[in-house]
PDB file of C-alpha atoms in Angstrom:
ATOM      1  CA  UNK A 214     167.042 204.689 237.716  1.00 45.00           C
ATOM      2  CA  UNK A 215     165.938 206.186 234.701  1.00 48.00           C
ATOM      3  CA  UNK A 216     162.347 207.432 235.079  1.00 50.00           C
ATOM      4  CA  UNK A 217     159.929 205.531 232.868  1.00 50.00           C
ATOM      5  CA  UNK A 218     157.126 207.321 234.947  1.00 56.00           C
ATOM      6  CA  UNK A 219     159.045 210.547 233.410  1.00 56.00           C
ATOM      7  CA  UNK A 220     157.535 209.892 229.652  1.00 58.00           C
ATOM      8  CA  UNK A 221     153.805 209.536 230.690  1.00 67.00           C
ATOM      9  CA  UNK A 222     154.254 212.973 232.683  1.00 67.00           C
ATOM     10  CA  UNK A 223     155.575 214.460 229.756  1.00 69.00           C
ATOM     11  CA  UNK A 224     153.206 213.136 227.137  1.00 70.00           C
ATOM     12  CA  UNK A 225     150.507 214.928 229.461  1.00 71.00           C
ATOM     13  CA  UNK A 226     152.252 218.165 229.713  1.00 70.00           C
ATOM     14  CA  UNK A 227     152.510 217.851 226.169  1.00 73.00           C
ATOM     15  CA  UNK A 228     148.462 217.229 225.922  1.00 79.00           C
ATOM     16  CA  UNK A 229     147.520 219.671 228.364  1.00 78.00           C
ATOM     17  CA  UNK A 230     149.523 222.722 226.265  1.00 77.00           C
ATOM     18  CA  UNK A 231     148.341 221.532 223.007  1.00 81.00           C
ATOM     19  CA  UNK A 232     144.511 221.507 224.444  1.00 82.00           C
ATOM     20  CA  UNK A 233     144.694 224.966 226.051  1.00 81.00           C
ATOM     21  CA  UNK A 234     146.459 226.362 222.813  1.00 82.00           C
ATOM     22  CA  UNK A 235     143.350 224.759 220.921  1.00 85.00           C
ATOM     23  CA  UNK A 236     141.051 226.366 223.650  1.00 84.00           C
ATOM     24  CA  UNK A 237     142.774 229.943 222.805  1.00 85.00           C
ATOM     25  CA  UNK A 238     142.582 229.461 219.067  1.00 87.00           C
ATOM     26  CA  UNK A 239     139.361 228.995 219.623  1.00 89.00           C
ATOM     27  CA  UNK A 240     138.128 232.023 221.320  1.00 88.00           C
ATOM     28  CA  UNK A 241     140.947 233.663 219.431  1.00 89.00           C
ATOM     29  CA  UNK A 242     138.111 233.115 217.007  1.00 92.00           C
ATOM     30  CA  UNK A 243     135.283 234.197 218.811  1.00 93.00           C
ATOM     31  CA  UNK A 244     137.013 237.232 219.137  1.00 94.00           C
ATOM     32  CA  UNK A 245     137.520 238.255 215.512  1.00 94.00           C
ATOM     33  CA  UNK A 246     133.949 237.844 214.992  1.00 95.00           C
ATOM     34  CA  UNK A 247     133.106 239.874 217.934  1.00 95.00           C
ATOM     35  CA  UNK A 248     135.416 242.402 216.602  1.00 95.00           C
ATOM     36  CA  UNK A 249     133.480 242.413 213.211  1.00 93.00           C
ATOM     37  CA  UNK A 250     129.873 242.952 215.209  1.00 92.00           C
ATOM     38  CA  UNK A 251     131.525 246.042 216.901  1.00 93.00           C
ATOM     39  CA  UNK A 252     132.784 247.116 213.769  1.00 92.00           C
ATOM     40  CA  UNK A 253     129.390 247.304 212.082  1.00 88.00           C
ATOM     41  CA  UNK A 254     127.624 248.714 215.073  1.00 89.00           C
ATOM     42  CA  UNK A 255     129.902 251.295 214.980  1.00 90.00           C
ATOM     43  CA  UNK A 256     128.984 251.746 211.207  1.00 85.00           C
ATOM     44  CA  UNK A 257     125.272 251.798 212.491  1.00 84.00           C
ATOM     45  CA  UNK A 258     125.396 254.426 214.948  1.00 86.00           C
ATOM     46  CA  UNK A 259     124.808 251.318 217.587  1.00 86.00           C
ATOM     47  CA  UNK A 260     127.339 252.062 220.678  1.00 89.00           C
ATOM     48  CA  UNK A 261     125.422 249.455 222.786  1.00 91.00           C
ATOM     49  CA  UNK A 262     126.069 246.700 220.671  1.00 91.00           C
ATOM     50  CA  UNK A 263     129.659 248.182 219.918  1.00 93.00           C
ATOM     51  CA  UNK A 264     129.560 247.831 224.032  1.00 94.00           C
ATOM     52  CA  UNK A 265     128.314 244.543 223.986  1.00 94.00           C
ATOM     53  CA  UNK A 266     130.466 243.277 221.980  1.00 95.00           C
ATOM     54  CA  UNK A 267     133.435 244.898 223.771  1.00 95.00           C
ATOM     55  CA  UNK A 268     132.592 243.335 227.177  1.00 95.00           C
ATOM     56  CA  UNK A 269     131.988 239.681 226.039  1.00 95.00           C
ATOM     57  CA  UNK A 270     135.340 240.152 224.007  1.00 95.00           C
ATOM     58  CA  UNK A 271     137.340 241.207 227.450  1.00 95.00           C
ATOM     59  CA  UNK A 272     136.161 237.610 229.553  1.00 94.00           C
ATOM     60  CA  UNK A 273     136.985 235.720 226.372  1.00 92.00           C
ATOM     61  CA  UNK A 274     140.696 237.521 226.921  1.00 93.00           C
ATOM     62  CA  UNK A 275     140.296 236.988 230.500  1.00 93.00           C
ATOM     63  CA  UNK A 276     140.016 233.297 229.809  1.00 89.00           C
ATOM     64  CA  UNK A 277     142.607 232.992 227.607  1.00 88.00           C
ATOM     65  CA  UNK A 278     144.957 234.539 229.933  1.00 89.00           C
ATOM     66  CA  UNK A 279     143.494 231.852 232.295  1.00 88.00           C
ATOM     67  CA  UNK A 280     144.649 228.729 230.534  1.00 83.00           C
ATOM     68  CA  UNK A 281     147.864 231.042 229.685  1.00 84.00           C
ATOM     69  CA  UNK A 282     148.233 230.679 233.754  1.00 85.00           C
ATOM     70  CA  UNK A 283     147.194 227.268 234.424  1.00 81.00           C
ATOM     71  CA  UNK A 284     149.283 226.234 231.856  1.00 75.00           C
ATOM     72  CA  UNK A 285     152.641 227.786 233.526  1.00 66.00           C
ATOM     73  CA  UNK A 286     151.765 226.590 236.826  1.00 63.00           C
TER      74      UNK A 286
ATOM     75  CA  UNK B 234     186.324 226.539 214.336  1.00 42.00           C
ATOM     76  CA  UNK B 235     183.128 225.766 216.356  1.00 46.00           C
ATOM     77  CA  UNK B 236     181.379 228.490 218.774  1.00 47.00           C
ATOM     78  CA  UNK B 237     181.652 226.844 222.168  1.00 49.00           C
ATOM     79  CA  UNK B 238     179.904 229.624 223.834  1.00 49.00           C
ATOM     80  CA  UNK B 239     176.678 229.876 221.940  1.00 52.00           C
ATOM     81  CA  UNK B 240     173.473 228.547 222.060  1.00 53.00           C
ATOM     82  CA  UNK B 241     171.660 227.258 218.486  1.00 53.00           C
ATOM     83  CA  UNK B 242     169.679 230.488 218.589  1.00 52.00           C
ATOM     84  CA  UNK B 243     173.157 232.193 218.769  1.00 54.00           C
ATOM     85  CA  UNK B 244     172.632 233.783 222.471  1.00 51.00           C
ATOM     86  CA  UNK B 245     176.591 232.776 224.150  1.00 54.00           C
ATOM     87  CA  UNK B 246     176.271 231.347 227.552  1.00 54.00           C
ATOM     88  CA  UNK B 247     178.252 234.578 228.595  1.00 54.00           C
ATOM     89  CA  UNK B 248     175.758 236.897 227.817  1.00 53.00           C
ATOM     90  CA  UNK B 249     172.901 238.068 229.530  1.00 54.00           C
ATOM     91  CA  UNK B 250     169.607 236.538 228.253  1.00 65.00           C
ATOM     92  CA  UNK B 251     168.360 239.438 226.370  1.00 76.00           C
ATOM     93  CA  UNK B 252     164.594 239.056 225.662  1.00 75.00           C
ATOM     94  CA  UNK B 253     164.497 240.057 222.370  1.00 76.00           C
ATOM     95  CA  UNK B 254     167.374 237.857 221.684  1.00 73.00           C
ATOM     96  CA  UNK B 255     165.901 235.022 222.846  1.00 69.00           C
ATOM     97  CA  UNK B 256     162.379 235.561 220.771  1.00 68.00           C
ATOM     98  CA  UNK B 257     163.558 236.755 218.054  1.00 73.00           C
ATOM     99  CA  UNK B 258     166.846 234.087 217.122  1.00 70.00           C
ATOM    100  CA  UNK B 259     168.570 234.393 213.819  1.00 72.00           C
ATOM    101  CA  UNK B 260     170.356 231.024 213.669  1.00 72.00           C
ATOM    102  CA  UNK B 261     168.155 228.305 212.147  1.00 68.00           C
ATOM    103  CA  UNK B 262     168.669 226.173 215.073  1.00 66.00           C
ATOM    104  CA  UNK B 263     167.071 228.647 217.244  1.00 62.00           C
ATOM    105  CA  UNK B 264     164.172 229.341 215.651  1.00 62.00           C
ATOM    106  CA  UNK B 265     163.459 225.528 215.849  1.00 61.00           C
ATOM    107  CA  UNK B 266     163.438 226.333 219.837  1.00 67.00           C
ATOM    108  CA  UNK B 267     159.625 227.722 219.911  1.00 70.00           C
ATOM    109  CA  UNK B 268     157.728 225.497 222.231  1.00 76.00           C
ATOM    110  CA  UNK B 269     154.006 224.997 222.847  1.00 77.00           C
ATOM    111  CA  UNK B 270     154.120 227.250 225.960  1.00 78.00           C
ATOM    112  CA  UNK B 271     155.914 230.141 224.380  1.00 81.00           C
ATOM    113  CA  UNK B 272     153.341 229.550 221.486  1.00 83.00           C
ATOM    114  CA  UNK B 273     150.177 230.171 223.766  1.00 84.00           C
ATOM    115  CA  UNK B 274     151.619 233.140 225.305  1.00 86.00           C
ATOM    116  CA  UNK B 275     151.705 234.597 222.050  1.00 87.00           C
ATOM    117  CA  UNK B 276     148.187 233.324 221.863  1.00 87.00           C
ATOM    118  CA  UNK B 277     147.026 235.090 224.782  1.00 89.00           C
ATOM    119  CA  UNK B 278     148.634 238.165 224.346  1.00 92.00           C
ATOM    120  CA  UNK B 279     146.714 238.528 220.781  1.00 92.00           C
ATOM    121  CA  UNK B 280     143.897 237.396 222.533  1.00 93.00           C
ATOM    122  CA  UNK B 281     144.334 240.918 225.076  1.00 94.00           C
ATOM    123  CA  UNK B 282     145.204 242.736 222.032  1.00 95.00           C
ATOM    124  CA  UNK B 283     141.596 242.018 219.879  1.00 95.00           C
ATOM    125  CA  UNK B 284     139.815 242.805 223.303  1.00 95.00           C
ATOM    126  CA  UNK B 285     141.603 246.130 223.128  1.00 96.00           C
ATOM    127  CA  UNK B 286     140.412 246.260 219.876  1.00 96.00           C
ATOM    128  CA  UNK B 287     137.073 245.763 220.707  1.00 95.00           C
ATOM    129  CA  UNK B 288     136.829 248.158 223.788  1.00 96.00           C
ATOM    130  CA  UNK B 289     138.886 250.970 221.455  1.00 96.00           C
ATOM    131  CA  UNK B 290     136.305 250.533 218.633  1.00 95.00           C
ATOM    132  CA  UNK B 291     133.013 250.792 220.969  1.00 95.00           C
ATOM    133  CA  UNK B 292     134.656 253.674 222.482  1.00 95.00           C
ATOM    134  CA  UNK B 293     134.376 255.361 218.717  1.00 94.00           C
ATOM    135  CA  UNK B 294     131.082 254.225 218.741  1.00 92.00           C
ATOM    136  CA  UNK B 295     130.558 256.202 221.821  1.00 90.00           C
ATOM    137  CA  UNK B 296     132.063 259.010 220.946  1.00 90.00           C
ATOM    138  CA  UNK B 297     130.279 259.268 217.181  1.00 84.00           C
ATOM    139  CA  UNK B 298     127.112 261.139 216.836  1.00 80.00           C
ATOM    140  CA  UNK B 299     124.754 261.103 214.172  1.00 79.00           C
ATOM    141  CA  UNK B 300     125.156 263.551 211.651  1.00 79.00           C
ATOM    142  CA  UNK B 301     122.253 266.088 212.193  1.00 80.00           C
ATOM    143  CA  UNK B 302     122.118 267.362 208.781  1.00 82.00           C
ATOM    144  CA  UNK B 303     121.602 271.669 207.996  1.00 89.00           C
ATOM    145  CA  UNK B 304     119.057 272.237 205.666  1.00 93.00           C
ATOM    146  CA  UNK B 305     120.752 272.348 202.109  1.00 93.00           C
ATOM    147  CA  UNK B 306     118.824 272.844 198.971  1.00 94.00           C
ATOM    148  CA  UNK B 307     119.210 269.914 196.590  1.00 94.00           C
ATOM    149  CA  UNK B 308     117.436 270.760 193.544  1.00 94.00           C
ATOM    150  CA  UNK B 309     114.155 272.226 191.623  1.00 94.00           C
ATOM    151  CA  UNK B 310     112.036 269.792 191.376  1.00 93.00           C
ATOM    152  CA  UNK B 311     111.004 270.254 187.689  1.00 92.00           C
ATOM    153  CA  UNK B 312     114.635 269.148 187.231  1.00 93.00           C
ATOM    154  CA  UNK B 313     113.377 265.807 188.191  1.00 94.00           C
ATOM    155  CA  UNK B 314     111.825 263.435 185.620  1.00 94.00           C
ATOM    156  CA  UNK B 315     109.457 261.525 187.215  1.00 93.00           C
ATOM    157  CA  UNK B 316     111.072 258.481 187.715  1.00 91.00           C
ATOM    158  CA  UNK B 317     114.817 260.702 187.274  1.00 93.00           C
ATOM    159  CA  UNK B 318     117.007 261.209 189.871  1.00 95.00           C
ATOM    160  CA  UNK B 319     119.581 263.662 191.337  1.00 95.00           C
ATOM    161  CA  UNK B 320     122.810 262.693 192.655  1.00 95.00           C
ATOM    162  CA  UNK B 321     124.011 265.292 195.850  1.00 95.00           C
ATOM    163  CA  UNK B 322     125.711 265.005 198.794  1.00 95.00           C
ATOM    164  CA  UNK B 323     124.069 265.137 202.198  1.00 92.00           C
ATOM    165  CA  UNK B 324     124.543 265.866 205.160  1.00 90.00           C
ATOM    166  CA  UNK B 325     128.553 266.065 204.358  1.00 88.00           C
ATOM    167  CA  UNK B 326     130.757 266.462 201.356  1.00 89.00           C
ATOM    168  CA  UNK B 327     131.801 262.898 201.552  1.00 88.00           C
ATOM    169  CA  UNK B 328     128.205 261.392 201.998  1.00 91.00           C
ATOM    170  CA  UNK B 329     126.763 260.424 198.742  1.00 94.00           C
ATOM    171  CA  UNK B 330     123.067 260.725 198.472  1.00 95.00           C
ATOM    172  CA  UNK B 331     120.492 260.117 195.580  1.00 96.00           C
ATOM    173  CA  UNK B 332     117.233 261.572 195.449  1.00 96.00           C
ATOM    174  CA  UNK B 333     114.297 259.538 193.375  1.00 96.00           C
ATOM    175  CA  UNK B 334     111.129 261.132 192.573  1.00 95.00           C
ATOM    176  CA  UNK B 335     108.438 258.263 192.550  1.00 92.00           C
ATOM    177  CA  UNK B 336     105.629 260.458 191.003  1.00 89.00           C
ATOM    178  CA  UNK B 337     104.455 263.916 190.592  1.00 88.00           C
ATOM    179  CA  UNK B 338     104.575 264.933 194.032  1.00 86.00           C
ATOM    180  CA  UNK B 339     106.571 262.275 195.312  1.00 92.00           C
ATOM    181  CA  UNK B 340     110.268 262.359 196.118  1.00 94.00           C
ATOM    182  CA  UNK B 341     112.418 260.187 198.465  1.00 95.00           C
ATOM    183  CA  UNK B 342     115.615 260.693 198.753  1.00 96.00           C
ATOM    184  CA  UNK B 343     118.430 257.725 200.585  1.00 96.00           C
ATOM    185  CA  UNK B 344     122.033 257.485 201.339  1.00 94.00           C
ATOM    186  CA  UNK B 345     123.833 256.206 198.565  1.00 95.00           C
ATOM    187  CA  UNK B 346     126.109 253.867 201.048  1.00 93.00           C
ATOM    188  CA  UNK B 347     125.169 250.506 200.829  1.00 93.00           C
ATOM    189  CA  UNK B 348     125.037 249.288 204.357  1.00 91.00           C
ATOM    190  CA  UNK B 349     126.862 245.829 203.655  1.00 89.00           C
ATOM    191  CA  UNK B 350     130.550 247.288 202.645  1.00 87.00           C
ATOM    192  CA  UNK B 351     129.683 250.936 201.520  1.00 87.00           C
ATOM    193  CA  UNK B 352     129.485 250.650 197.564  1.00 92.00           C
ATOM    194  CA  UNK B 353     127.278 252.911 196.035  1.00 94.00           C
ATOM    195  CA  UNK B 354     123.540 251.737 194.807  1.00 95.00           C
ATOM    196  CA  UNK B 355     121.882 252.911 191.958  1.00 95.00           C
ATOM    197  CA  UNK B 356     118.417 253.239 190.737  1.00 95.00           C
ATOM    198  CA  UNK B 357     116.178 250.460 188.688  1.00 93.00           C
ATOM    199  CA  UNK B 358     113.206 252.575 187.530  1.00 90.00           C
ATOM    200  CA  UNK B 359     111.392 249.202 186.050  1.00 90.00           C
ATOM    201  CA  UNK B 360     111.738 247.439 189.460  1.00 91.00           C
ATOM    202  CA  UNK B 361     111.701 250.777 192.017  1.00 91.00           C
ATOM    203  CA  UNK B 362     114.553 249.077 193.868  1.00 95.00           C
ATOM    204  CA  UNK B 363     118.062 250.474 194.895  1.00 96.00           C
ATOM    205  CA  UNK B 364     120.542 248.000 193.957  1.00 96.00           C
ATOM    206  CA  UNK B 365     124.286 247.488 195.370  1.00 95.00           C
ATOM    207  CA  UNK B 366     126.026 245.945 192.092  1.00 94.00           C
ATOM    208  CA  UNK B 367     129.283 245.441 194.447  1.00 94.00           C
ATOM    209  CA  UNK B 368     127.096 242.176 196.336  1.00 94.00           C
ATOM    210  CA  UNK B 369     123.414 242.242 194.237  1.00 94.00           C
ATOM    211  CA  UNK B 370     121.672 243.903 197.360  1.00 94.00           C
ATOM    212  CA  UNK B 371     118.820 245.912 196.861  1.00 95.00           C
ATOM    213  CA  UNK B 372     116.369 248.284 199.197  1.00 95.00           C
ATOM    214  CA  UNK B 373     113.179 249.340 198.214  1.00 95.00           C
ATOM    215  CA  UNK B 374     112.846 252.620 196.893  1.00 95.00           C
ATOM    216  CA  UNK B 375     109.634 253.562 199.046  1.00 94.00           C
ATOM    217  CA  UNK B 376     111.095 252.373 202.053  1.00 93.00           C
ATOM    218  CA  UNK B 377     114.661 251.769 202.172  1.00 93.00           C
ATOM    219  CA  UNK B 378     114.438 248.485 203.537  1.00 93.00           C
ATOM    220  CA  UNK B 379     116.733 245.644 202.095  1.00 94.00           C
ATOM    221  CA  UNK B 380     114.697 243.640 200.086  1.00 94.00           C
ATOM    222  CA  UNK B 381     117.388 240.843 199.324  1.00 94.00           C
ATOM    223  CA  UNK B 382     121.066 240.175 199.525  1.00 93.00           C
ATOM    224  CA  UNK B 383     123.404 240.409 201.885  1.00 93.00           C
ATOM    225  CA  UNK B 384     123.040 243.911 203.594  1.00 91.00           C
ATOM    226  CA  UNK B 385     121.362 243.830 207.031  1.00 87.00           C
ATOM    227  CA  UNK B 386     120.489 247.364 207.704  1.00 89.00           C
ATOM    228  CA  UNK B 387     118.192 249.950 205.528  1.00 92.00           C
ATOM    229  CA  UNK B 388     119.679 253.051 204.051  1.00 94.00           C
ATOM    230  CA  UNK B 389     119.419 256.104 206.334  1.00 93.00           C
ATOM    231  CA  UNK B 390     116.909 258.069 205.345  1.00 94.00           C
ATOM    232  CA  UNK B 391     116.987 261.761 204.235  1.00 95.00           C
ATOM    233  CA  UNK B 392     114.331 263.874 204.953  1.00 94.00           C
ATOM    234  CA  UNK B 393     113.138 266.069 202.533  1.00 94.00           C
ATOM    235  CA  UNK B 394     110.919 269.557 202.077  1.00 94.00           C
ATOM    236  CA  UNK B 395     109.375 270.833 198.926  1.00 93.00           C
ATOM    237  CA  UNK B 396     109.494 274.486 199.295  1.00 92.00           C
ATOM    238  CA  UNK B 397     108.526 277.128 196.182  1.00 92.00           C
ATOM    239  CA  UNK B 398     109.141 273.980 193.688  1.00 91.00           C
ATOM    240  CA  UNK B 399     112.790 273.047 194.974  1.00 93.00           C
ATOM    241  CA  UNK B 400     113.732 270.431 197.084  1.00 94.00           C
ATOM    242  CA  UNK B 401     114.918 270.832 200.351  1.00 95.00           C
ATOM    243  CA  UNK B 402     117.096 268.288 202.710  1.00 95.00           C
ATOM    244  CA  UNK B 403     116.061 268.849 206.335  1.00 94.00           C
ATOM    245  CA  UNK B 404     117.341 266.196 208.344  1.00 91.00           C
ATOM    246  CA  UNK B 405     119.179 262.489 208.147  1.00 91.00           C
ATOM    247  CA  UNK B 406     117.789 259.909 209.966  1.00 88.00           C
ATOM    248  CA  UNK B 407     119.949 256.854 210.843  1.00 86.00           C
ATOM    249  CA  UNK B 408     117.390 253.192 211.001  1.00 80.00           C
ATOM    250  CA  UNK B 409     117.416 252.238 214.741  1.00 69.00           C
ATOM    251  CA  UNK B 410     119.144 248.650 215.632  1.00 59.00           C
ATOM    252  CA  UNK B 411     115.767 247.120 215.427  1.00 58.00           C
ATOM    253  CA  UNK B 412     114.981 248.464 212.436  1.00 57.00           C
ATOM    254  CA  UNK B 413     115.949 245.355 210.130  1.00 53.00           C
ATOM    255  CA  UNK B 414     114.481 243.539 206.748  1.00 42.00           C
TER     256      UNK B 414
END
């Protein structure tokens, strides 16, 4: 028996990577900005921004590498 | 005479699956073969690579003082037109500064970097304003501040010393992050 019940599965596991690669482009996005604020602190002589910056730019990595693993499981 | 052995991105069923192979095909077919998951990992790993980024640059940031600035004399200051100014650089070589003098006694002098992208301002005697021609910014002479445009920061200030009739830089003082329009 062929599995009907296959193509629904599939058409999620097809939603589910497209939504977490949207979610990453996203912060993807984020993260250029947050690479621009860093880059003019640094131009200011502002290391805690720079630091700032840096830190909220890390958990938006950390959460791409997230969906990265939810979507392999 | 058809390849039996190979895949479409040209790896051969009797060859190890070499990593490099595998990303980087170079049969058509094979570079049809990208799929959503591969395309997220790629995602994610440029994700880790801007945070890298980002920790690498506020390390600089860290790491960079402010320049302190010797004293240097600039120029005499009956070299100055009143409403003149002096082009020198301060407190390094390749750190343009201009020096204004506002009135008989009065000089101010700025760095010449405009703090949106680093062109170079010039003086408008008729308006007393500093203006970037690169964006139209422009900083008030008196104060430095940015008076309109797109730079958000004032021009670091140099400090200046009149001693025997010749103008003297003393010090460079960067704006604080606070310190805004």
């Amino acid at each position: 028996m062929n599995g009907d019940g296959a193509r629904p599965v599939r058409r999620r596991e097809r939603t589910v990577s497209s939504a977490v690669a949207v979610y990453i482009i996203v912060l993807l996005g984020l993260q250029i900005f947050l690479l621009t604020v860093a880059l003019d602190a640094l131009l200011s002589y502002n290391p805690g921004m720079a630091w700032v910056s840096a830190l909220f730019s890390v958990l938006l990595a950390t959460g791409s590498a997230f969906f990265y693993r939810y979507l392999r499981r | 005479m058809s390849d039996h052995g190979a895949r479409p991105d040209g790896v051969r069923h009797d060859e190890p699956a070499v990593t490099w192979r595998r990303d980087f095909p170079y049969t058509a077919e094979g570079e049809d073969t990208v799929t959503r998951r591969e395309f997220t990992r790629y995602l994610a790993l440029a994700s880790g690579a801007f945070a890298i980024s980002n920790v690498g640059v506020a390390a600089w940031a860290l790491a960079r003082d402010v320049p302190e600035g010797e004293p240097q004399r600039i120029v005499a200051l009956g070299d100055v037109p009143v409403g003149g100014t002096h082009l020198f650089r301060y407190p390094h070589d390749d750190e343009p500064a201009i020096l204004i003098r506002t009135g008989e006694d009065a000089v101010v002098a700025w760095s010449q970097k405009c703090t949106h992208l680093g062109c170079v301002v010039f003086y408008e005697a008729e308006e007393e304003l500093l203006e970037c021609p690169c964006h139209e910014g422009f900083f008030d002479v008196h104060t430095g501040r940015v008076v309109s445009g797109p730079p958000e920061r004032p021009l670091p200030l140099i400090e200046l010393e009149i001693r025997d009739g010749d103008v003297w830089a003393v010090g460079y003082e960067v704006p604080g992050p606070l310190e805004s329009r």
